[in-house]
XYZ file of C-alpha atoms in Angstrom:
615
model
C -112.619 -6.237 -92.121
C -115.263 -4.251 -92.330
C -115.245 -2.636 -88.932
C -111.623 -1.746 -89.878
C -111.394 -0.185 -93.438
C -114.532 1.903 -91.808
C -112.590 3.218 -88.772
C -109.058 3.744 -91.326
C -111.447 5.660 -93.781
C -112.423 8.634 -90.783
C -108.687 8.413 -89.376
C -107.830 9.593 -92.580
C -110.944 11.858 -92.882
C -110.113 13.203 -89.207
C -106.708 13.875 -91.008
C -107.804 15.648 -93.912
C -109.581 17.308 -92.069
C -108.349 21.217 -92.665
C -108.193 23.728 -89.349
C -110.675 25.912 -92.118
C -112.989 23.287 -92.313
C -113.348 22.780 -88.845
C -113.536 25.878 -87.638
C -116.214 26.944 -90.565
C -119.302 25.856 -88.466
C -118.062 27.205 -85.625
C -117.592 30.722 -87.007
C -120.735 30.488 -88.759
C -122.311 30.050 -85.516
C -121.102 32.960 -83.542
C -121.879 35.343 -86.093
C -125.150 33.960 -86.690
C -125.632 35.084 -82.710
C -124.174 38.588 -83.593
C -125.925 39.712 -86.967
C -126.978 42.621 -85.236
C -124.061 43.563 -83.787
C -122.304 42.694 -87.641
C -125.385 45.593 -89.382
C -123.526 47.861 -86.832
C -120.108 48.063 -87.931
C -121.664 47.939 -90.947
C -123.800 51.169 -91.026
C -120.856 53.081 -89.275
C -118.337 51.701 -91.553
C -120.291 52.859 -94.650
C -120.621 56.090 -92.941
C -116.889 56.149 -92.643
C -116.099 54.987 -95.974
C -117.496 58.372 -97.417
C -114.489 59.748 -97.114
C -113.096 57.595 -98.992
C -114.802 58.413 -101.815
C -115.224 62.299 -101.358
C -111.569 62.255 -100.758
C -110.184 61.300 -105.030
C -113.612 62.771 -106.538
C -113.416 65.873 -105.055
C -109.829 66.338 -105.280
C -110.458 65.906 -109.133
C -113.178 68.007 -109.287
C -112.054 71.248 -107.054
C -109.214 70.745 -109.782
C -111.051 70.518 -112.924
C -114.110 72.076 -112.059
C -111.834 74.999 -109.364
C -109.021 75.983 -109.603
C -107.739 74.873 -113.260
C -110.976 76.855 -114.665
C -110.177 80.177 -112.960
C -112.818 79.579 -109.921
C -111.087 79.341 -106.708
C -114.365 79.312 -104.611
C -116.125 76.557 -106.757
C -112.405 74.540 -105.957
C -112.130 75.923 -101.779
C -115.926 74.770 -101.626
C -114.845 71.241 -103.096
C -112.243 70.574 -100.214
C -113.923 71.928 -98.024
C -116.760 69.114 -98.374
C -114.071 66.184 -98.591
C -112.874 67.975 -95.136
C -115.962 67.307 -94.093
C -116.115 64.151 -95.075
C -113.377 63.298 -93.392
C -114.307 64.674 -89.818
C -117.761 62.475 -90.309
C -115.495 60.146 -90.879
C -113.715 60.192 -87.699
C -117.027 61.141 -85.556
C -118.472 57.225 -86.866
C -114.583 55.315 -86.427
C -116.055 56.161 -82.290
C -118.990 53.738 -83.138
C -117.408 51.404 -84.876
C -114.991 50.831 -81.625
C -118.229 50.084 -79.681
C -119.339 47.377 -81.800
C -115.908 45.803 -82.255
C -116.196 45.296 -78.750
C -119.712 43.233 -79.364
C -117.753 40.702 -81.262
C -114.214 40.471 -79.844
C -115.265 40.165 -75.780
C -117.342 37.162 -76.495
C -114.952 35.625 -78.453
C -112.831 35.550 -75.853
C -114.714 34.726 -72.416
C -115.700 31.752 -75.228
C -112.174 30.486 -75.375
C -111.655 30.966 -71.685
C -114.708 28.766 -70.807
C -113.966 26.358 -73.195
C -110.243 25.644 -72.194
C -110.962 25.835 -68.350
C -113.621 23.237 -68.618
C -111.471 21.152 -70.652
C -109.284 20.974 -68.578
C -110.906 20.192 -65.609
C -113.182 17.541 -67.545
C -109.273 16.213 -68.057
C -108.119 16.412 -64.664
C -112.076 14.791 -63.286
C -111.184 12.387 -65.698
C -107.364 11.422 -65.316
C -106.449 12.548 -61.294
C -103.711 10.203 -61.618
C -101.146 12.528 -64.428
C -99.341 14.935 -63.946
C -101.026 18.187 -64.050
C -101.793 20.073 -68.165
C -98.819 22.525 -67.426
C -99.750 23.761 -70.907
C -102.985 24.946 -70.590
C -100.874 27.619 -68.771
C -100.595 28.956 -72.196
C -103.531 28.423 -73.492
C -105.258 30.308 -70.673
C -103.227 33.776 -70.708
C -100.416 34.112 -74.166
C -103.070 32.285 -76.540
C -106.414 33.596 -75.298
C -104.811 37.140 -75.660
C -103.191 36.070 -79.183
C -106.625 35.060 -80.398
C -108.839 37.995 -78.874
C -105.761 40.576 -80.303
C -106.030 38.801 -83.484
C -109.868 38.973 -83.729
C -109.836 42.357 -83.212
C -107.440 43.276 -85.073
C -108.696 41.257 -88.281
C -112.198 42.819 -87.931
C -110.718 46.290 -88.038
C -108.693 46.075 -91.048
C -110.840 43.542 -93.144
C -114.392 46.145 -92.524
C -112.036 49.169 -93.409
C -110.559 47.465 -96.574
C -114.102 45.973 -97.555
C -115.558 49.235 -97.494
C -112.458 51.255 -98.855
C -112.258 49.725 -101.973
C -115.725 50.526 -102.456
C -114.525 53.727 -102.588
C -112.028 53.883 -104.346
C -113.552 51.825 -107.013
C -116.260 53.532 -107.251
C -114.426 56.806 -107.450
C -111.997 55.709 -109.959
C -115.064 54.654 -112.447
C -116.544 58.451 -111.363
C -113.188 59.870 -112.606
C -112.489 57.144 -115.854
C -112.732 53.006 -116.259
C -109.559 53.055 -117.653
C -108.020 54.083 -114.080
C -109.094 50.696 -113.474
C -106.646 49.061 -115.759
C -103.548 50.259 -114.659
C -104.193 49.918 -110.763
C -105.786 46.236 -111.183
C -103.259 43.888 -112.522
C -100.135 44.600 -110.228
C -102.614 44.868 -107.002
C -103.951 41.513 -107.515
C -99.624 39.602 -108.793
C -99.468 41.368 -105.407
C -102.572 39.274 -103.276
C -101.679 35.432 -104.920
C -97.837 35.723 -103.902
C -99.132 36.766 -100.777
C -102.124 34.040 -100.733
C -99.367 31.933 -101.948
C -97.758 32.278 -98.418
C -100.658 31.992 -96.322
C -100.388 28.047 -95.910
C -96.958 28.016 -95.260
C -97.358 31.261 -92.684
C -100.226 29.318 -91.051
C -98.192 25.808 -90.818
C -95.007 27.939 -89.248
C -97.271 29.183 -86.837
C -98.703 26.192 -84.988
C -95.359 24.774 -85.108
C -94.257 28.368 -83.126
C -97.655 27.755 -81.089
C -96.685 23.806 -80.537
C -93.230 24.478 -79.500
C -94.923 27.532 -76.648
C -96.862 25.020 -75.335
C -94.045 21.954 -75.218
C -91.958 24.932 -73.198
C -93.988 25.566 -70.505
C -95.139 21.477 -70.753
C -90.748 20.694 -69.756
C -90.559 23.997 -67.433
C -93.500 22.544 -65.271
C -92.442 18.749 -65.071
C -88.623 20.394 -63.968
C -90.232 22.679 -61.719
C -92.527 20.519 -60.139
C -89.236 17.454 -59.847
C -86.817 19.799 -58.771
C -85.931 18.271 -56.137
C -85.867 14.747 -56.978
C -83.574 16.249 -59.836
C -81.187 17.436 -57.914
C -81.426 14.451 -54.974
C -80.219 12.428 -58.206
C -77.737 14.266 -59.690
C -79.555 14.889 -62.850
C -78.856 18.294 -63.617
C -77.044 18.684 -66.341
C -79.787 15.820 -68.315
C -82.859 17.844 -67.402
C -80.495 21.157 -68.534
C -79.867 19.588 -71.964
C -82.837 18.228 -72.313
C -84.171 22.326 -71.494
C -81.945 23.574 -73.833
C -83.373 21.827 -76.304
C -86.796 22.555 -76.377
C -85.909 26.530 -76.254
C -83.628 25.595 -79.142
C -87.416 24.009 -80.519
C -88.741 27.468 -80.066
C -86.645 29.799 -81.132
C -86.276 27.658 -84.825
C -90.232 27.810 -85.059
C -89.255 31.104 -84.675
C -87.245 31.503 -86.924
C -88.731 29.607 -90.050
C -91.660 32.424 -89.069
C -89.834 35.369 -89.834
C -88.528 33.678 -93.297
C -91.416 33.124 -94.075
C -92.601 37.393 -93.380
C -89.865 38.566 -95.190
C -91.479 36.313 -98.438
C -94.823 38.688 -97.763
C -92.719 41.811 -97.017
C -91.604 40.601 -101.218
C -95.833 40.416 -102.213
C -96.838 43.632 -100.115
C -93.824 45.710 -102.431
C -95.299 44.213 -105.128
C -99.011 45.131 -104.646
C -98.677 48.722 -103.073
C -95.643 50.255 -104.519
C -95.736 49.398 -107.872
C -99.544 50.945 -109.125
C -98.497 54.313 -108.074
C -94.887 53.885 -110.462
C -97.453 52.389 -113.099
C -99.166 55.993 -112.422
C -96.784 57.587 -112.690
C -94.708 56.805 -116.106
C -98.089 56.628 -117.931
C -99.565 59.621 -117.143
C -98.890 61.462 -120.193
C -100.480 58.407 -122.060
C -103.594 59.254 -119.942
C -103.555 62.481 -120.907
C -103.539 63.081 -124.034
C -106.303 60.081 -124.226
C -108.549 63.034 -122.725
C -108.418 62.306 -119.172
C -108.308 65.225 -117.155
C -105.097 66.773 -114.122
C -108.051 66.424 -111.909
C -109.105 62.571 -112.636
C -105.022 61.822 -111.956
C -103.867 62.875 -109.365
C -108.118 61.915 -107.811
C -106.672 58.931 -109.076
C -103.101 59.365 -107.018
C -104.868 60.562 -104.285
C -107.282 56.700 -104.183
C -103.860 55.253 -104.363
C -101.742 56.258 -101.796
C -104.521 58.367 -99.137
C -106.712 55.094 -99.319
C -106.434 51.631 -101.515
C -103.037 51.058 -100.623
C -102.753 52.095 -97.079
C -106.151 49.364 -96.944
C -104.541 46.891 -98.848
C -101.411 46.816 -96.993
C -102.954 46.591 -93.582
C -105.169 43.597 -94.885
C -102.419 41.997 -96.132
C -99.867 42.508 -92.789
C -102.866 41.433 -91.222
C -104.155 38.751 -92.359
C -100.077 36.590 -93.001
C -99.593 37.578 -89.274
C -103.166 38.394 -86.858
C -104.874 35.886 -89.501
C -102.517 32.733 -89.402
C -101.707 33.488 -85.870
C -105.944 33.529 -85.219
C -106.601 30.737 -87.673
C -103.692 27.967 -85.528
C -104.617 29.451 -82.511
C -108.786 29.620 -82.885
C -108.341 25.481 -84.067
C -105.704 24.519 -80.627
C -107.999 26.462 -78.096
C -111.799 25.574 -79.504
C -110.850 22.010 -81.187
C -107.461 20.942 -78.599
C -106.810 17.807 -78.948
C -107.587 14.677 -76.854
C -106.285 13.537 -72.979
C -103.148 14.945 -72.891
C -100.633 11.394 -73.198
C -98.168 10.932 -70.288
C -94.565 13.348 -71.151
C -92.332 11.276 -71.958
C -90.109 12.109 -68.616
C -87.439 9.343 -69.438
C -84.598 11.292 -68.981
C -82.482 12.230 -72.581
C -79.072 10.224 -73.794
C -76.306 11.847 -71.917
C -74.462 13.943 -75.014
C -70.171 12.729 -75.675
C -68.092 14.213 -73.073
C -65.956 12.973 -69.905
C -67.587 10.333 -67.510
C -67.555 12.024 -63.836
C -65.131 10.295 -61.656
C -66.274 7.256 -59.539
C -65.843 8.109 -55.798
C -65.025 5.075 -53.842
C -66.959 3.936 -51.110
C -65.910 3.562 -47.920
C -65.868 -0.306 -45.944
C -69.093 -0.275 -44.356
C -70.760 2.673 -45.932
C -69.829 6.520 -45.485
C -69.384 8.558 -42.037
C -71.200 11.547 -41.457
C -70.901 14.820 -39.818
C -72.715 17.362 -39.502
C -70.868 20.587 -37.084
C -72.867 24.267 -35.674
C -75.334 23.004 -38.717
C -77.653 26.398 -38.375
C -80.495 26.974 -41.364
C -82.283 29.059 -42.017
C -85.294 29.814 -45.264
C -84.243 33.564 -44.779
C -82.643 35.977 -43.665
C -85.156 37.450 -41.641
C -86.600 33.781 -40.917
C -86.579 31.581 -37.283
C -83.644 28.987 -38.383
C -85.498 25.465 -38.540
C -82.063 23.715 -37.581
C -79.928 25.943 -34.986
C -76.686 24.894 -33.679
C -76.618 20.996 -35.219
C -73.356 18.699 -34.170
C -74.437 15.291 -35.355
C -72.368 11.906 -36.484
C -73.808 9.280 -38.215
C -70.850 6.612 -37.840
C -70.106 4.613 -40.883
C -72.854 1.645 -42.082
C -75.191 2.874 -38.761
C -78.566 3.360 -39.732
C -80.026 6.557 -38.010
C -83.861 7.909 -37.873
C -84.980 11.259 -37.474
C -88.309 12.260 -35.731
C -90.484 14.579 -34.824
C -93.676 17.083 -35.113
C -94.586 18.189 -38.510
C -93.083 20.875 -39.535
C -89.866 20.893 -37.614
C -87.381 20.482 -40.037
C -86.622 16.433 -41.237
C -86.840 16.567 -44.380
C -84.805 19.967 -44.559
C -81.720 18.184 -42.274
C -81.897 15.519 -45.374
C -82.259 17.964 -48.180
C -78.721 19.404 -46.210
C -76.985 16.530 -45.893
C -77.443 15.248 -49.639
C -76.004 19.037 -50.649
C -78.683 20.164 -51.632
C -79.111 23.220 -49.858
C -76.216 24.744 -48.115
C -76.210 25.668 -44.242
C -76.684 29.049 -43.158
C -73.715 28.444 -40.902
C -71.408 25.321 -40.302
C -70.125 22.797 -41.706
C -71.618 19.450 -43.560
C -69.358 16.339 -44.362
C -69.966 13.074 -46.011
C -66.698 10.519 -45.923
C -64.833 13.561 -44.524
C -65.640 15.602 -48.452
C -67.739 18.809 -47.998
C -70.976 18.398 -49.443
C -71.160 21.446 -51.373
C -67.438 21.781 -52.868
C -67.365 21.141 -56.247
C -65.255 18.268 -57.002
C -66.672 17.879 -60.224
C -67.378 14.321 -59.139
C -71.484 12.652 -59.534
C -73.099 13.121 -56.522
C -75.838 10.200 -57.583
C -72.555 7.916 -57.173
C -72.103 8.408 -53.337
C -75.997 9.130 -52.114
C -79.183 8.869 -53.321
C -82.153 11.063 -51.664
C -85.331 9.403 -52.517
C -88.415 12.115 -51.008
C -92.016 11.222 -50.619
C -93.151 11.995 -53.375
C -91.328 8.801 -55.931
C -90.076 10.158 -58.906
C -90.987 7.928 -62.228
C -90.656 8.386 -65.579
C -92.357 6.400 -69.157
C -90.621 3.910 -69.817
C -89.616 0.892 -68.806
C -89.352 -1.095 -65.522
C -85.947 -1.676 -65.909
C -85.475 1.679 -66.946
C -86.599 3.140 -64.102
C -84.857 0.848 -61.775
C -81.283 1.194 -63.721
C -82.028 4.614 -63.471
C -79.339 5.942 -60.692
C -76.686 2.602 -62.361
C -74.331 3.812 -64.618
C -72.964 0.889 -65.372
C -76.403 -1.388 -65.763
C -76.624 -4.480 -63.790
C -77.817 -7.944 -64.422
C -81.176 -9.707 -64.545
C -80.473 -11.559 -61.258
C -79.516 -8.248 -59.372
C -83.189 -6.596 -60.449
C -84.780 -9.992 -59.139
C -83.044 -9.512 -55.797
C -83.995 -5.687 -55.476
C -87.518 -6.586 -56.360
C -87.569 -8.579 -53.430
C -85.782 -7.127 -51.217
C -88.325 -4.388 -51.103
C -91.402 -6.090 -51.808
C -91.752 -4.855 -55.455
C -92.933 -8.323 -56.277
C -95.656 -8.319 -56.531
C -95.825 -5.087 -59.237
C -93.416 -6.772 -61.588
C -95.587 -9.799 -62.181
C -98.467 -7.717 -62.616
C -96.674 -4.912 -64.669
C -95.233 -8.203 -67.293
C -91.548 -8.036 -65.932
C -88.674 -5.919 -66.486
C -89.509 -4.500 -69.689
C -93.103 -4.300 -69.877
C -93.531 -0.313 -70.404
C -94.613 1.706 -67.632
C -97.334 4.542 -67.295
C -96.720 6.499 -64.486
C -100.252 8.094 -64.262
C -101.287 4.296 -64.392
C -99.821 3.355 -60.856
C -100.404 4.700 -57.110
C -98.118 6.982 -54.715
C -97.679 3.424 -52.556
C -96.142 1.827 -56.290
C -94.340 4.561 -57.595
C -92.742 4.308 -53.599
C -92.242 1.205 -54.414
C -90.101 1.384 -57.772
C -87.965 4.466 -56.107
C -87.270 2.544 -52.970
C -86.058 -0.522 -55.265
C -83.733 1.952 -57.615
C -82.862 3.325 -54.254
C -81.321 -0.554 -53.412
C -79.737 -1.089 -56.653
C -78.401 2.368 -56.767
C -74.051 2.235 -56.304
C -74.347 5.053 -53.890
C -73.552 4.070 -49.683
C -75.678 6.551 -48.432
C -79.218 6.483 -48.770
C -81.593 8.744 -47.215
C -85.169 7.711 -47.667
C -87.324 10.909 -46.906
C -90.902 9.574 -45.503
C -90.073 7.232 -48.654
C -92.507 5.001 -47.315
C -94.971 6.648 -45.802
C -97.464 5.817 -49.093
C -97.021 1.924 -48.227
C -98.721 -0.048 -44.979
C -96.660 -0.962 -41.715
C -96.100 -4.139 -43.374
C -94.939 -3.397 -46.225
C -92.512 -1.058 -44.434
C -91.157 -2.243 -42.115
C -89.821 -4.638 -45.023
C -88.362 -2.251 -47.274
C -86.660 -0.401 -44.065
C -85.074 -3.877 -42.768
C -84.283 -4.285 -46.891
C -82.247 -0.994 -46.847
C -81.128 -1.689 -42.935
C -79.057 -5.254 -43.865
C -78.080 -3.339 -46.869
C -74.344 -2.144 -47.289
C -74.166 1.436 -46.309
C -75.164 3.682 -44.356
C -79.010 4.636 -43.694
C -80.740 7.902 -42.369
C -84.788 7.615 -42.373
C -86.969 10.454 -42.190
C -89.790 8.310 -39.915
C -93.423 8.045 -41.057
C -94.402 6.133 -37.800
C -92.985 5.526 -33.916
C -92.156 2.258 -35.263
C -89.466 2.704 -37.430
C -87.748 4.454 -34.867
C -86.611 0.590 -32.539
C -85.116 -0.513 -35.914
C -83.373 1.997 -35.739
C -79.534 1.749 -33.874
C -80.543 5.426 -33.431
C -83.249 7.504 -33.358
C -82.606 11.476 -33.130
C -85.419 14.010 -31.963
C -85.513 17.551 -33.947
C -88.212 19.008 -31.239
C -87.104 22.696 -32.113
C -84.727 23.961 -30.102
C -82.604 21.089 -29.209
C -82.241 18.009 -30.967
C -81.239 14.547 -29.631
C -79.602 11.717 -30.421
C -79.739 8.267 -28.958
C -81.386 4.824 -28.808
C -84.666 3.954 -27.869
C -84.811 3.148 -24.293
C -82.001 6.031 -23.681
C -84.824 9.053 -25.546
C -87.363 7.143 -23.214
C -86.451 8.406 -20.622
C -84.568 11.567 -21.713
C -86.592 12.946 -23.891
C -90.086 14.472 -23.337
C -90.697 15.129 -26.886
C -89.556 11.383 -27.367
C -92.466 9.839 -25.033
C -95.036 12.250 -26.311
C -94.842 10.642 -30.075
C -94.388 6.940 -28.305
C -97.052 6.962 -26.877
C -98.181 3.665 -24.873
C -96.146 2.180 -27.492
C -94.025 -0.861 -25.796
C -90.834 -2.347 -27.812
C -92.830 -6.060 -27.098
C -95.509 -5.110 -28.768
C -96.480 -6.357 -32.413
C -94.946 -3.046 -34.736
C -98.037 -3.469 -36.999
C -100.446 -3.413 -34.305
C -103.435 -1.846 -35.262
C -103.142 0.747 -31.877
C -100.172 2.018 -33.155
C -101.932 3.732 -35.869
C -103.344 6.891 -34.116
C -100.386 8.010 -32.477
C -98.177 7.064 -35.982
C -99.766 9.683 -37.190
C -98.010 12.799 -35.329
C -95.286 12.064 -37.413
C -96.493 12.958 -40.611
């Protein structure tokens, strides 16, 4: 009980910790290590601020002691001193920027090292998890935001501090009464501005989170694009992507709304003091202030204090909140990223896709003079290929790596379009827009299986729009050899963590999904490459006995013996026939088959070496 209470208290304390409290110790350590750079900045800034004091004071003296007193030379001398101070301040600005580099660049280098180190640590700790796509946003966009925001904030904060000191000293030198007119509206504007900082930071954090979510979403889609197209899930994937885009746009609009409130604070603090000074000028003159003092105060406001205040408020309102949020994310950051929820979103209300009646025994697949190349100037991967796969036939495709086996299945699935020729399934061109759901006609299981977070039942029924009863799931599980995994996970309703599954377990789930699918055409593109020979034989026999047409890209030569016919791709021509026919007609097939004999055990150890030539 005591332990639970302590844990709860610690969790509550962690949640209550603000980004400012988390970052303050790190900021102090960072600045303590750079005292010399800070002193250098302060020295140059002090020299730069000399023209602020003389900008109003010199103008007042030039008017009162010189021009209004009839001493033109004295007035010109004061103006000359003021101009010289401006030149000296400009030269000091060069030293300011040199000192700024000593703060900004170490900050950026440290952030990059932290992001890379954390990402590599997570990758080593959780090698089965998907790559952290959000790290791209952190390494590029967010580190540059931190660098630019920190540089701008240091510049304007330094400028405001020394400019305000020079202006206040000048106003006191001219007449203390001037502070009573200038300070109240400045304070009111600053208070209103400070009230916007917390909601601005919250909106900035929401915007950055949306930016990371967008990066993660599109990274996941890019990795699984082939599976998405093969399963006919383009519309659902697009809907989810549009939702993430809208979330980022909504966060940007809210951020802009609070920026408008900040503009009101800028107007109150920036324009009202000038208006009050002009309105009260006659009264000030009656109180004994000289015209030069009033003009000098106006110069302090318009040329120094208010521009510096505007710059500071803009920097704190935009760069400051951005810097606070980004530094908190980059230095504190999330823990090990949970497995992204890649479960398909629910379909919105729409007309159901029309069903394609399954032909008796499975569809007929026809390729007529099909040629395909990956680019206009590239050599064709397939050239004038003619092929007919009869309804219910089991065809195995073999050939060396890179010869075009996966390309062939992608063409039949409709994921690629041939450069020349025609492909028909059940008499229909695969690229005709008929408004039908392609997953009802064919299912393609690639080498890298697609498994999403959710229950095992949801994964298995992914391609079953009408669902399936538990006995059907049990039959499919038994057929493809999924029963041990079902038992280990705790049943069909057990939650799945894709990162905790091996590649072979993922493939078994994808095979069970394809087996349950109503699609009469199944394309297995090395979909059993992570299974042992016995498990591969069981899965392929299950699909061969399943009603429908089956096309398998073989990973091992033993798959060829189980097929009705074998298609051999050799780069220049394609040869199709039974195992016995190809041993006589195809030198490449004889080389692939090696010393394998029909009466040898299909899972004999002597096949493993030769089998590697197909992968």
